[in-house]
GROMACS .gro file of C-alpha atoms in nm:
model
  211
    1MET     CA    1  11.717  36.530  -2.431
    2LYS     CA    2  11.818  36.278  -2.694
    3LYS     CA    3  12.118  36.498  -2.788
    4ILE     CA    4  12.236  36.509  -2.428
    5PHE     CA    5  12.217  36.130  -2.403
    6VAL     CA    6  12.415  36.087  -2.725
    7LEU     CA    7  12.677  36.336  -2.606
    8PHE     CA    8  12.706  36.157  -2.272
    9ALA     CA    9  12.750  35.826  -2.448
   10LEU     CA   10  13.029  35.967  -2.667
   11VAL     CA   11  13.211  36.113  -2.368
   12LEU     CA   12  13.178  35.782  -2.183
   13GLY     CA   13  13.311  35.590  -2.485
   14VAL     CA   14  13.609  35.820  -2.524
   15PHE     CA   15  13.687  35.779  -2.153
   16LEU     CA   16  13.671  35.402  -2.170
   17ILE     CA   17  13.894  35.391  -2.477
   18SER     CA   18  14.150  35.616  -2.317
   19CYS     CA   19  14.156  35.395  -2.006
   20GLY     CA   20  14.200  35.077  -2.211
   21SER     CA   21  14.492  35.216  -2.404
   22THR     CA   22  14.683  35.319  -2.090
   23PRO     CA   23  14.995  35.098  -2.071
   24VAL     CA   24  15.006  34.871  -1.765
   25ALA     CA   25  15.319  34.905  -1.563
   26ASP     CA   26  15.554  34.617  -1.603
   27GLU     CA   27  15.536  34.372  -1.314
   28VAL     CA   28  15.833  34.410  -1.086
   29LYS     CA   29  16.014  34.083  -1.066
   30PRO     CA   30  16.214  34.007  -0.752
   31GLU     CA   31  16.586  34.016  -0.810
   32ALA     CA   32  16.758  33.680  -0.795
   33PRO     CA   33  16.993  33.649  -0.496
   34LYS     CA   34  17.346  33.722  -0.585
   35VAL     CA   35  17.564  33.412  -0.566
   36GLU     CA   36  17.917  33.481  -0.456
   37GLU     CA   37  18.181  33.300  -0.643
   38ALA     CA   38  18.317  33.010  -0.442
   39LYS     CA   39  18.668  33.069  -0.324
   40PRO     CA   40  18.912  32.788  -0.396
   41VAL     CA   41  18.981  32.574  -0.088
   42GLU     CA   42  19.339  32.605   0.021
   43GLU     CA   43  19.522  32.278   0.069
   44PRO     CA   44  19.610  32.215   0.436
   45GLN     CA   45  19.982  32.274   0.432
   46GLU     CA   46  20.014  32.207   0.807
   47ILE     CA   47  19.961  31.831   0.767
   48ASP     CA   48  20.272  31.795   0.558
   49ASP     CA   49  20.467  32.001   0.810
   50VAL     CA   50  20.357  31.779   1.102
   51GLU     CA   51  20.449  31.464   0.917
   52ASP     CA   52  20.792  31.605   0.841
   53VAL     CA   53  20.850  31.682   1.212
   54ASP     CA   54  20.746  31.332   1.315
   55ASP     CA   55  20.984  31.181   1.064
   56GLU     CA   56  21.266  31.391   1.203
   57VAL     CA   57  21.189  31.276   1.560
   58GLU     CA   58  21.197  30.913   1.456
   59LEU     CA   59  21.527  30.962   1.281
   60ILE     CA   60  21.678  31.117   1.594
   61ASN     CA   61  21.566  30.819   1.806
   62GLU     CA   62  21.703  30.576   1.552
   63GLU     CA   63  22.039  30.753   1.557
   64VAL     CA   64  22.073  30.749   1.938
   65LYS     CA   65  21.982  30.387   2.008
   66PRO     CA   66  22.236  30.226   1.772
   67GLU     CA   67  22.511  30.430   1.937
   68GLU     CA   68  22.413  30.297   2.280
   69ASP     CA   69  22.394  29.942   2.146
   70GLU     CA   70  22.734  29.983   1.983
   71GLU     CA   71  22.892  30.095   2.311
   72GLU     CA   72  22.738  29.805   2.503
   73TYR     CA   73  22.851  29.561   2.235
   74LYS     CA   74  23.209  29.688   2.264
   75ARG     CA   75  23.200  29.656   2.644
   76SER     CA   76  23.070  29.302   2.619
   77ILE     CA   77  23.333  29.167   2.378
   78GLN     CA   78  23.641  29.357   2.498
   79ALA     CA   79  23.794  29.046   2.659
   80LEU     CA   80  23.766  28.837   2.342
   81SER     CA   81  24.051  28.774   2.105
   82ALA     CA   82  24.021  28.839   1.733
   83GLU     CA   83  23.985  28.466   1.673
   84GLU     CA   84  23.682  28.450   1.906
   85LEU     CA   85  23.505  28.756   1.771
   86VAL     CA   86  23.128  28.756   1.834
   87THR     CA   87  22.913  28.937   1.581
   88LYS     CA   88  22.653  29.195   1.684
   89ASP     CA   89  22.374  28.956   1.593
   90GLU     CA   90  22.528  28.677   1.802
   91PHE     CA   91  22.570  28.918   2.093
   92ALA     CA   92  22.205  29.028   2.072
   93GLU     CA   93  22.084  28.667   2.062
   94ASP     CA   94  22.305  28.557   2.353
   95LYS     CA   95  22.205  28.852   2.570
   96ALA     CA   96  21.834  28.803   2.504
   97GLU     CA   97  21.853  28.433   2.586
   98ILE     CA   98  22.058  28.480   2.903
   99LEU     CA   99  21.829  28.754   3.036
  100ARG     CA  100  21.531  28.530   2.961
  101ILE     CA  101  21.685  28.248   3.166
  102ILE     CA  102  21.760  28.485   3.455
  103LYS     CA  103  21.399  28.601   3.455
  104GLU     CA  104  21.284  28.239   3.482
  105LEU     CA  105  21.537  28.175   3.758
  106GLN     CA  106  21.387  28.459   3.963
  107LYS     CA  107  21.056  28.270   3.970
  108VAL     CA  108  21.236  27.946   4.059
  109MET     CA  109  21.416  28.117   4.348
  110GLU     CA  110  21.093  28.264   4.483
  111LYS     CA  111  20.953  27.910   4.508
  112GLU     CA  112  21.286  27.766   4.629
  113ASP     CA  113  21.233  27.489   4.376
  114VAL     CA  114  21.560  27.292   4.382
  115GLU     CA  115  21.463  27.045   4.109
  116ALA     CA  116  21.363  27.322   3.869
  117TRP     CA  117  21.684  27.510   3.947
  118LEU     CA  118  21.900  27.205   3.874
  119SER     CA  119  21.759  27.192   3.519
  120TYR     CA  120  21.933  27.525   3.454
  121VAL     CA  121  22.270  27.419   3.603
  122ASP     CA  122  22.543  27.266   3.386
  123LYS     CA  123  22.643  26.903   3.442
  124ASP     CA  124  22.996  26.970   3.571
  125SER     CA  125  22.866  27.209   3.838
  126LYS     CA  126  22.609  26.956   3.957
  127ASN     CA  127  22.877  26.688   3.979
  128PHE     CA  128  23.108  26.921   4.173
  129TYR     CA  129  22.847  27.013   4.434
  130SER     CA  130  22.729  26.657   4.468
  131ASN     CA  131  23.071  26.565   4.606
  132PRO     CA  132  23.067  26.591   4.993
  133ALA     CA  133  23.434  26.693   5.002
  134ASN     CA  134  23.367  26.990   4.775
  135ILE     CA  135  23.062  27.090   4.977
  136ARG     CA  136  23.273  27.097   5.295
  137LYS     CA  137  23.530  27.321   5.123
  138VAL     CA  138  23.257  27.562   5.016
  139ASN     CA  139  23.108  27.556   5.365
  140LYS     CA  140  23.439  27.666   5.519
  141LYS     CA  141  23.456  27.966   5.285
  142LEU     CA  142  23.118  28.103   5.390
  143PRO     CA  143  23.133  28.419   5.605
  144ASN     CA  144  22.833  28.300   5.806
  145LYS     CA  145  22.966  28.007   6.007
  146ALA     CA  146  22.619  27.920   6.133
  147ILE     CA  147  22.527  27.783   5.788
  148VAL     CA  148  22.587  27.413   5.735
  149LEU     CA  149  22.577  27.280   5.380
  150ASN     CA  150  22.484  26.913   5.350
  151GLY     CA  151  22.441  26.907   4.973
  152ILE     CA  152  22.369  27.101   4.658
  153GLY     CA  153  22.014  27.176   4.776
  154ASP     CA  154  22.151  27.363   5.079
  155TYR     CA  155  22.391  27.553   4.854
  156PHE     CA  156  22.095  27.664   4.641
  157LYS     CA  157  21.891  27.772   4.944
  158TYR     CA  158  22.157  27.937   5.160
  159VAL     CA  159  22.412  28.066   4.908
  160PHE     CA  160  22.274  28.093   4.556
  161ILE     CA  161  21.936  28.253   4.636
  162PRO     CA  162  22.041  28.519   4.890
  163SER     CA  163  22.318  28.653   4.670
  164ARG     CA  164  22.112  28.674   4.350
  165LYS     CA  165  21.742  28.720   4.427
  166ASN     CA  166  21.587  29.040   4.288
  167ARG     CA  167  21.913  29.168   4.139
  168GLU     CA  168  21.894  29.390   3.832
  169ILE     CA  169  22.102  29.221   3.564
  170THR     CA  170  22.129  29.439   3.254
  171GLU     CA  171  22.441  29.340   3.059
  172ILE     CA  172  22.667  29.048   2.974
  173ARG     CA  173  23.044  29.017   2.944
  174TYR     CA  174  23.213  28.749   2.735
  175ILE     CA  175  23.493  28.550   2.892
  176SER     CA  176  23.504  28.339   2.581
  177LYS     CA  177  23.258  28.272   2.301
  178THR     CA  178  23.092  28.000   2.512
  179ASN     CA  179  23.143  28.149   2.859
  180VAL     CA  180  22.962  28.463   2.971
  181LYS     CA  181  22.919  28.669   3.288
  182ALA     CA  182  22.580  28.833   3.355
  183VAL     CA  183  22.640  29.158   3.542
  184GLN     CA  184  22.474  29.451   3.711
  185VAL     CA  185  22.610  29.789   3.605
  186ASN     CA  186  22.649  30.014   3.911
  187GLU     CA  187  22.611  30.392   3.931
  188ASP     CA  188  22.988  30.441   3.922
  189HIS     CA  189  22.997  30.228   3.602
  190SER     CA  190  23.162  29.938   3.783
  191ILE     CA  191  23.004  29.595   3.744
  192THR     CA  192  22.901  29.318   3.982
  193ARG     CA  193  22.885  28.962   3.852
  194TYR     CA  194  22.587  28.762   3.971
  195TYR     CA  195  22.574  28.477   3.720
  196GLN     CA  196  22.811  28.289   3.498
  197PHE     CA  197  22.686  28.092   3.201
  198ILE     CA  198  22.840  27.827   2.983
  199LYS     CA  199  22.711  27.718   2.645
  200VAL     CA  200  22.686  27.343   2.599
  201SER     CA  201  22.557  27.197   2.272
  202GLY     CA  202  22.414  27.535   2.176
  203LYS     CA  203  22.231  27.590   2.507
  204TRP     CA  204  22.322  27.825   2.792
  205TYR     CA  205  22.348  27.679   3.145
  206VAL     CA  206  22.429  27.835   3.481
  207GLN     CA  207  22.787  27.761   3.587
  208LEU     CA  208  22.835  27.757   3.964
  209ASP     CA  209  23.142  27.900   4.135
  210ARG     CA  210  23.412  27.651   4.230
  211VAL     CA  211  23.630  27.660   4.541
   0.00000   0.00000   0.00000
């Protein structure tokens, strides 16, 4: 009985030893996620292309406008002699000032404000139309014989306003360096004069028609 116990103990010991010496399988580690190499970001070439196109458009516009200005400038000074030549800068300044005055006169005419209108008229014109004899001469020339002019105020109301109100004045024509016509350019390229200006002491005034 004792021998069987000893034999059983030996077998059990050998079994335990063999189990302890069995290599444990290596622990499986999860694979790290593969990281793809970052692709280089391409530079946006389209931006440069768009900017180039815009620049070209601006250049085209800049080339057209000076040509139009040049043609208008030539039309405006064609009656001047070489001694009275007006520079392009002088032309631009004169035109801007005259169109500004005309715009103000439109408001004055809407209100039929005689006193305000007279501040735009040159002194010689006011003196001429303040003379009763001259007013009578003008009156006789009017196509509408029902109109009676008793003074410069009537001339403003019955002659000046109807022939000029709401007209589209776009260009000027030099008669001399200090005398300018403000005109409307018609569809057939002809012109209609609606104002005449005279420069006195560096300031432009409306010059009224004489009989």
